[in-house]
mmCIF file of C-alpha atoms in Angstrom:
data_model
loop_
_atom_site.group_PDB
_atom_site.id
_atom_site.type_symbol
_atom_site.label_atom_id
_atom_site.label_comp_id
_atom_site.label_asym_id
_atom_site.label_seq_id
_atom_site.Cartn_x
_atom_site.Cartn_y
_atom_site.Cartn_z
ATOM 1 C CA MET A 14 32.554 -13.648 -5.454
ATOM 2 C CA PRO A 15 33.266 -10.114 -6.751
ATOM 3 C CA PRO A 16 30.275 -7.860 -7.475
ATOM 4 C CA ARG A 17 28.986 -8.286 -11.009
ATOM 5 C CA LYS A 18 29.748 -5.432 -13.341
ATOM 6 C CA ARG A 19 26.850 -3.213 -14.272
ATOM 7 C CA PRO A 20 26.393 -0.903 -17.244
ATOM 8 C CA ARG A 21 27.536 2.659 -16.753
ATOM 9 C CA PRO A 22 24.694 5.131 -16.224
ATOM 10 C CA ASN A 23 23.692 7.315 -19.147
ATOM 11 C CA GLU A 24 25.144 10.608 -18.011
ATOM 12 C CA THR A 25 23.776 12.522 -21.029
ATOM 13 C CA ALA A 26 20.092 11.809 -20.347
ATOM 14 C CA MET A 27 19.658 14.635 -17.830
ATOM 15 C CA LYS A 28 21.231 17.136 -20.232
ATOM 16 C CA MET A 29 19.060 15.930 -23.099
ATOM 17 C CA VAL A 30 15.854 16.276 -21.068
ATOM 18 C CA GLY A 31 17.017 19.660 -19.790
ATOM 19 C CA ALA A 32 17.550 20.835 -23.368
ATOM 20 C CA LEU A 33 14.001 19.731 -24.223
ATOM 21 C CA VAL A 34 12.645 21.805 -21.336
ATOM 22 C CA ALA A 35 14.615 24.859 -22.434
ATOM 23 C CA ALA A 36 13.533 24.498 -26.074
ATOM 24 C CA ALA A 37 9.865 24.172 -25.121
ATOM 25 C CA ARG A 38 10.097 27.198 -22.824
ATOM 26 C CA VAL A 39 11.716 29.360 -25.504
ATOM 27 C CA ASP A 40 9.129 28.231 -28.068
ATOM 28 C CA LYS A 41 6.432 29.370 -25.620
ATOM 29 C CA GLY A 42 8.116 32.791 -25.437
ATOM 30 C CA MET A 43 8.864 32.541 -21.704
ATOM 31 C CA THR A 44 11.999 33.578 -19.867
ATOM 32 C CA GLN A 45 13.416 31.346 -17.142
ATOM 33 C CA ARG A 46 12.076 33.801 -14.581
ATOM 34 C CA THR A 47 8.488 33.878 -15.890
ATOM 35 C CA PHE A 48 8.592 30.097 -16.314
ATOM 36 C CA ALA A 49 9.787 29.627 -12.720
ATOM 37 C CA GLU A 50 7.082 31.965 -11.418
ATOM 38 C CA ALA A 51 4.392 30.051 -13.314
ATOM 39 C CA LEU A 52 5.678 26.814 -11.773
ATOM 40 C CA HIS A 53 5.973 28.361 -8.284
ATOM 41 C CA MET A 54 9.637 27.350 -8.251
ATOM 42 C CA ASP A 55 12.846 29.323 -7.845
ATOM 43 C CA ILE A 56 14.727 30.303 -10.986
ATOM 44 C CA GLU A 57 17.878 28.485 -9.859
ATOM 45 C CA THR A 58 15.994 25.170 -9.855
ATOM 46 C CA VAL A 59 14.666 25.765 -13.377
ATOM 47 C CA ALA A 60 18.151 26.700 -14.580
ATOM 48 C CA SER A 61 19.638 23.562 -13.006
ATOM 49 C CA ILE A 62 17.074 21.346 -14.740
ATOM 50 C CA GLU A 63 17.620 23.008 -18.111
ATOM 51 C CA GLN A 64 21.401 22.667 -17.761
ATOM 52 C CA GLY A 65 21.081 18.985 -16.885
ATOM 53 C CA ARG A 66 22.468 19.411 -13.384
ATOM 54 C CA ARG A 67 19.200 18.486 -11.644
ATOM 55 C CA THR A 68 16.974 15.523 -12.488
ATOM 56 C CA LEU A 69 13.531 16.422 -13.838
ATOM 57 C CA MET A 70 11.178 14.709 -11.394
ATOM 58 C CA PRO A 71 7.874 13.401 -12.852
ATOM 59 C CA ASN A 72 5.693 15.657 -10.678
ATOM 60 C CA VAL A 73 7.633 18.728 -11.832
ATOM 61 C CA ALA A 74 7.446 17.536 -15.448
ATOM 62 C CA GLU A 75 3.642 17.367 -15.193
ATOM 63 C CA LYS A 76 3.532 21.021 -14.054
ATOM 64 C CA MET A 77 5.835 22.031 -16.897
ATOM 65 C CA ASP A 78 3.665 20.238 -19.452
ATOM 66 C CA ARG A 79 0.608 22.146 -18.200
ATOM 67 C CA VAL A 80 2.349 25.525 -18.237
ATOM 68 C CA LEU A 81 3.865 24.948 -21.666
ATOM 69 C CA GLY A 82 0.739 23.394 -23.156
ATOM 70 C CA LEU A 83 2.518 20.157 -24.048
ATOM 71 C CA PRO A 84 0.661 16.832 -24.384
ATOM 72 C CA GLY A 85 2.593 15.114 -21.625
ATOM 73 C CA LEU A 86 5.911 15.065 -23.486
ATOM 74 C CA LEU A 87 8.098 16.109 -20.549
ATOM 75 C CA THR A 88 6.231 13.764 -18.215
ATOM 76 C CA VAL A 89 7.013 10.872 -20.539
ATOM 77 C CA ALA A 90 10.667 11.950 -20.715
ATOM 78 C CA ALA A 91 10.921 12.144 -16.912
ATOM 79 C CA ASN A 92 9.295 8.744 -16.392
ATOM 80 C CA LYS A 93 11.338 7.065 -19.144
ATOM 81 C CA MET A 94 14.705 8.392 -18.011
ATOM 82 C CA PRO A 95 17.270 5.582 -17.847
ATOM 83 C CA GLU A 96 17.507 4.417 -14.261
ATOM 84 C CA VAL A 97 20.706 5.942 -12.975
ATOM 85 C CA ASP A 98 22.263 3.281 -10.831
ATOM 86 C CA MET A 99 23.652 5.024 -7.777
ATOM 87 C CA VAL A 100 23.392 1.883 -5.663
ATOM 88 C CA PRO A 101 26.688 0.333 -4.515
ATOM 89 C CA ALA A 102 27.156 -3.175 -5.879
ATOM 90 C CA TRP A 103 26.955 -4.618 -2.383
ATOM 91 C CA ALA A 104 23.481 -3.083 -1.845
ATOM 92 C CA GLU A 105 22.075 -3.965 -5.240
ATOM 93 C CA GLU A 106 20.389 -7.230 -4.260
ATOM 94 C CA TYR A 107 18.616 -5.589 -1.339
ATOM 95 C CA MET A 108 17.217 -2.865 -3.611
ATOM 96 C CA GLU A 109 15.880 -5.521 -5.960
ATOM 97 C CA ARG A 110 14.228 -7.299 -3.029
ATOM 98 C CA GLU A 111 12.816 -4.064 -1.658
ATOM 99 C CA ARG A 112 10.983 -3.273 -4.911
ATOM 100 C CA GLU A 113 8.942 -6.477 -4.731
ATOM 101 C CA ALA A 114 8.683 -6.995 -0.964
ATOM 102 C CA LEU A 115 5.452 -8.126 0.657
ATOM 103 C CA ALA A 116 6.434 -6.551 3.970
ATOM 104 C CA LEU A 117 9.201 -4.364 5.379
ATOM 105 C CA SER A 118 10.053 -3.663 9.008
ATOM 106 C CA TRP A 119 12.596 -0.833 9.275
ATOM 107 C CA TYR A 120 14.465 0.363 12.365
ATOM 108 C CA ASP A 121 16.598 3.499 11.984
ATOM 109 C CA THR A 122 18.615 5.600 14.405
ATOM 110 C CA LEU A 123 20.428 8.299 12.419
ATOM 111 C CA THR A 124 18.007 9.602 9.776
ATOM 112 C CA VAL A 125 14.388 9.306 8.740
ATOM 113 C CA PRO A 126 14.056 6.000 6.790
ATOM 114 C CA GLY A 127 14.667 6.511 3.084
ATOM 115 C CA LEU A 128 11.169 5.403 2.075
ATOM 116 C CA LEU A 129 9.697 8.199 4.216
ATOM 117 C CA GLN A 130 12.058 11.006 3.209
ATOM 118 C CA THR A 131 10.990 14.102 1.304
ATOM 119 C CA GLU A 132 13.036 15.058 -1.733
ATOM 120 C CA ASN A 133 14.548 18.076 0.028
ATOM 121 C CA TYR A 134 15.422 16.094 3.153
ATOM 122 C CA ALA A 135 16.970 13.302 1.076
ATOM 123 C CA ARG A 136 19.061 15.847 -0.836
ATOM 124 C CA ALA A 137 20.235 17.431 2.432
ATOM 125 C CA VAL A 138 21.131 14.054 3.970
ATOM 126 C CA LEU A 139 23.076 12.963 0.895
ATOM 127 C CA GLY A 140 24.819 16.333 0.825
ATOM 128 C CA CYS A 141 26.189 15.665 4.323
ATOM 129 C CA ARG A 142 28.322 12.782 3.122
ATOM 130 C CA VAL A 143 32.083 13.118 3.316
ATOM 131 C CA PRO A 144 33.919 13.375 1.014
ATOM 132 C CA PHE A 145 31.576 15.630 -0.954
ATOM 133 C CA VAL A 146 30.635 13.923 -4.240
ATOM 134 C CA GLY A 147 29.357 16.943 -6.179
ATOM 135 C CA GLU A 148 25.916 18.340 -6.946
ATOM 136 C CA GLU A 149 25.316 16.184 -10.013
ATOM 137 C CA LYS A 150 25.864 12.914 -8.167
ATOM 138 C CA ILE A 151 23.767 14.092 -5.227
ATOM 139 C CA GLU A 152 20.893 14.880 -7.612
ATOM 140 C CA ARG A 153 21.128 11.410 -9.117
ATOM 141 C CA GLN A 154 21.195 9.764 -5.711
ATOM 142 C CA THR A 155 18.228 11.867 -4.585
ATOM 143 C CA ALA A 156 16.202 10.906 -7.663
ATOM 144 C CA HIS A 157 16.996 7.236 -7.087
ATOM 145 C CA ARG A 158 15.944 7.427 -3.437
ATOM 146 C CA ILE A 159 12.640 9.143 -4.249
ATOM 147 C CA ASN A 160 11.996 6.662 -7.056
ATOM 148 C CA ARG A 161 12.227 3.824 -4.523
ATOM 149 C CA GLN A 162 9.170 5.267 -2.794
ATOM 150 C CA GLN A 163 6.961 4.065 -5.657
ATOM 151 C CA ILE A 164 6.394 0.895 -3.660
ATOM 152 C CA LEU A 165 4.238 2.954 -1.275
ATOM 153 C CA THR A 166 1.745 3.559 -4.086
ATOM 154 C CA ARG A 167 1.765 0.104 -5.645
ATOM 155 C CA LEU A 168 -1.661 -1.314 -6.467
ATOM 156 C CA VAL A 169 -1.123 -3.585 -3.468
ATOM 157 C CA PRO A 170 1.476 -1.816 -1.307
ATOM 158 C CA PRO A 171 3.662 -3.799 1.065
ATOM 159 C CA THR A 172 2.900 -3.808 4.755
ATOM 160 C CA LEU A 173 5.338 -1.292 6.217
ATOM 161 C CA SER A 174 6.478 -0.877 9.808
ATOM 162 C CA PHE A 175 8.960 1.805 10.848
ATOM 163 C CA ILE A 176 10.598 2.438 14.205
ATOM 164 C CA VAL A 177 12.655 5.636 14.310
ATOM 165 C CA TRP A 178 14.746 6.894 17.190
ATOM 166 C CA GLU A 179 13.648 10.342 18.328
ATOM 167 C CA ALA A 180 17.077 11.941 17.773
ATOM 168 C CA PRO A 181 16.864 12.273 13.956
ATOM 169 C CA LEU A 182 13.384 13.780 14.381
ATOM 170 C CA ARG A 183 14.988 16.620 16.323
ATOM 171 C CA ASP A 184 18.005 17.162 14.056
ATOM 172 C CA ARG A 185 17.347 19.977 11.562
ATOM 173 C CA ILE A 186 19.192 18.529 8.586
ATOM 174 C CA GLY A 187 18.758 20.940 5.691
ATOM 175 C CA GLY A 188 17.438 23.798 7.836
ATOM 176 C CA THR A 189 14.115 24.701 9.425
ATOM 177 C CA ASP A 190 11.988 24.683 6.256
ATOM 178 C CA VAL A 191 13.246 21.240 5.215
ATOM 179 C CA TYR A 192 12.764 20.033 8.784
ATOM 180 C CA ARG A 193 9.152 21.189 8.978
ATOM 181 C CA GLU A 194 8.351 19.747 5.557
ATOM 182 C CA GLN A 195 9.797 16.401 6.641
ATOM 183 C CA LEU A 196 7.800 16.378 9.881
ATOM 184 C CA ARG A 197 4.578 17.148 7.998
ATOM 185 C CA HIS A 198 5.352 14.343 5.557
ATOM 186 C CA LEU A 199 5.958 11.899 8.406
ATOM 187 C CA ARG A 200 2.672 12.922 10.000
ATOM 188 C CA ALA A 201 0.884 12.220 6.701
ATOM 189 C CA CYS A 202 2.683 8.890 6.279
ATOM 190 C CA ALA A 203 1.610 7.874 9.791
ATOM 191 C CA ALA A 204 -2.015 8.153 8.650
ATOM 192 C CA ARG A 205 -1.565 5.710 5.730
ATOM 193 C CA PRO A 206 -3.422 2.421 6.286
ATOM 194 C CA THR A 207 -0.411 0.341 5.192
ATOM 195 C CA VAL A 208 2.156 2.242 7.281
ATOM 196 C CA SER A 209 2.933 1.712 10.954
ATOM 197 C CA LEU A 210 5.174 4.456 12.351
ATOM 198 C CA GLN A 211 6.520 4.430 15.902
ATOM 199 C CA VAL A 212 9.134 6.605 17.582
ATOM 200 C CA LEU A 213 11.581 5.197 20.101
ATOM 201 C CA PRO A 214 11.830 8.096 22.547
ATOM 202 C CA LEU A 215 14.938 9.576 24.107
ATOM 203 C CA GLY A 216 15.565 8.641 27.711
ATOM 204 C CA VAL A 217 14.410 5.013 27.623
ATOM 205 C CA THR A 218 15.726 2.682 30.319
ATOM 206 C CA ALA A 219 15.793 -0.393 28.052
ATOM 207 C CA HIS A 220 16.786 -0.482 24.385
ATOM 208 C CA ALA A 221 16.826 -3.586 22.158
ATOM 209 C CA GLY A 222 18.441 -1.830 19.178
ATOM 210 C CA LEU A 223 21.758 -0.595 20.543
ATOM 211 C CA ASP A 224 23.695 -2.519 17.887
ATOM 212 C CA GLY A 225 22.357 -0.248 15.162
ATOM 213 C CA PRO A 226 19.706 0.015 12.429
ATOM 214 C CA PHE A 227 18.420 -2.890 10.355
ATOM 215 C CA ILE A 228 15.564 -3.897 8.037
ATOM 216 C CA LEU A 229 13.470 -7.058 7.939
ATOM 217 C CA LEU A 230 11.978 -8.059 4.599
ATOM 218 C CA GLU A 231 9.515 -10.678 3.349
ATOM 219 C CA THR A 232 9.769 -11.663 -0.318
ATOM 220 C CA PRO A 233 6.909 -12.726 -2.631
ATOM 221 C CA GLU A 234 8.133 -16.299 -2.040
ATOM 222 C CA PHE A 235 7.550 -15.760 1.709
ATOM 223 C CA GLN A 236 11.278 -15.867 2.395
ATOM 224 C CA HIS A 237 12.377 -13.778 5.370
ATOM 225 C CA LEU A 238 15.576 -11.747 5.002
ATOM 226 C CA ALA A 239 17.330 -9.018 6.946
ATOM 227 C CA TYR A 240 19.504 -6.133 5.811
ATOM 228 C CA SER A 241 22.016 -4.045 7.701
ATOM 229 C CA GLU A 242 24.448 -1.260 6.733
ATOM 230 C CA THR A 243 27.692 -0.014 8.234
ATOM 231 C CA GLN A 244 29.757 2.990 7.165
ATOM 232 C CA ARG A 245 30.991 1.476 3.898
ATOM 233 C CA ARG A 246 29.400 -1.949 3.668
ATOM 234 C CA SER A 247 26.082 -3.728 3.925
ATOM 235 C CA PHE A 248 24.898 -7.242 4.680
ATOM 236 C CA LEU A 249 21.919 -9.153 3.306
ATOM 237 C CA VAL A 250 21.182 -11.806 5.918
ATOM 238 C CA ARG A 251 19.615 -15.095 4.802
ATOM 239 C CA ASP A 252 20.499 -17.349 7.751
ATOM 240 C CA PRO A 253 17.142 -18.145 9.432
ATOM 241 C CA ASN A 254 18.759 -18.107 12.877
ATOM 242 C CA GLU A 255 20.192 -14.612 12.372
ATOM 243 C CA VAL A 256 16.942 -13.328 10.854
ATOM 244 C CA SER A 257 15.087 -14.770 13.853
ATOM 245 C CA ILE A 258 17.334 -12.880 16.277
ATOM 246 C CA LEU A 259 16.723 -9.589 14.475
ATOM 247 C CA THR A 260 12.996 -10.325 14.333
ATOM 248 C CA GLN A 261 12.997 -10.770 18.122
ATOM 249 C CA LYS A 262 14.895 -7.482 18.494
ATOM 250 C CA TYR A 263 12.324 -5.710 16.318
ATOM 251 C CA ALA A 264 9.436 -7.133 18.327
ATOM 252 C CA MET A 265 11.029 -5.868 21.529
ATOM 253 C CA LEU A 266 11.683 -2.439 19.983
ATOM 254 C CA ARG A 267 7.993 -2.160 19.073
ATOM 255 C CA SER A 268 7.082 -2.718 22.707
ATOM 256 C CA GLN A 269 9.651 -0.135 23.860
ATOM 257 C CA ALA A 270 8.620 2.518 21.314
ATOM 258 C CA LEU A 271 5.718 4.918 21.568
ATOM 259 C CA ASN A 272 2.443 3.519 20.245
ATOM 260 C CA PHE A 273 0.835 4.929 17.097
ATOM 261 C CA ALA A 274 -1.234 7.610 18.837
ATOM 262 C CA GLU A 275 1.683 8.687 21.040
ATOM 263 C CA THR A 276 3.920 8.896 17.980
ATOM 264 C CA GLN A 277 1.444 11.128 16.168
ATOM 265 C CA ASP A 278 1.144 13.321 19.263
ATOM 266 C CA LEU A 279 4.935 13.668 19.380
ATOM 267 C CA LEU A 280 5.063 14.677 15.709
ATOM 268 C CA ASP A 281 2.360 17.263 16.353
ATOM 269 C CA ARG A 282 4.334 18.669 19.297
ATOM 270 C CA LEU A 283 7.529 18.835 17.267
ATOM 271 C CA LEU A 284 5.682 20.686 14.511
ATOM 272 C CA GLY A 285 4.331 23.102 17.081
ATOM 273 C CA GLU A 286 7.800 23.730 18.498
ATOM 274 C CA SER A 287 9.579 24.177 15.142
#
């Protein structure tokens, strides 16, 4: 069955919100430079937001409202932006399941899992894709990825387990500053009561995940699913036998990975070396 057609994203929303920011700044009598300094941001970022080339994130909107003396207007605009659907049709069902999941178990080998990425790291990862898709699309994809992380702060968050190969924790995607920020964020995530983070170290003599990354998911109906991506395709696995095999792989990976304390020690060492 072909993927169902979805409405086109509203490509004018970012420009409209950017124009609101610029109008409020001018009304306050501030230049872009003084506005950026008050926000502790670089002027290029402010200019990109005002020109509609960069999505206004809710946390940035809150700062802007405070600086401009607005009663939460930009925060409302940022939170009510139409959801820009940058998800391929073949991954759409997984994203819907992820939003409501009771539990997620995520094994990754190439990058930090998306739910644990900082905004800058996510932008750098998405910018590595070939062919290059342009700054505007990268900003939309970044905003969508960060928005997915709202499940971490749900009233009742899902139970989350992550196993990450050590290699992406040593790659400096985005440069040293982005790398250090991402390591600090991982260290903070590892301290969350609903997050289990383990690193599968380099140099192991046994490895249950050589076939690549995958995710296990439990739905509110207690259905167990699995999800896997390749270069240009993904698979949502419903077959109980296949899900069972991946569940066994994940259990073995947990035994082969560093425990929680060892993982936190490794993150501390990497921070010290960076």
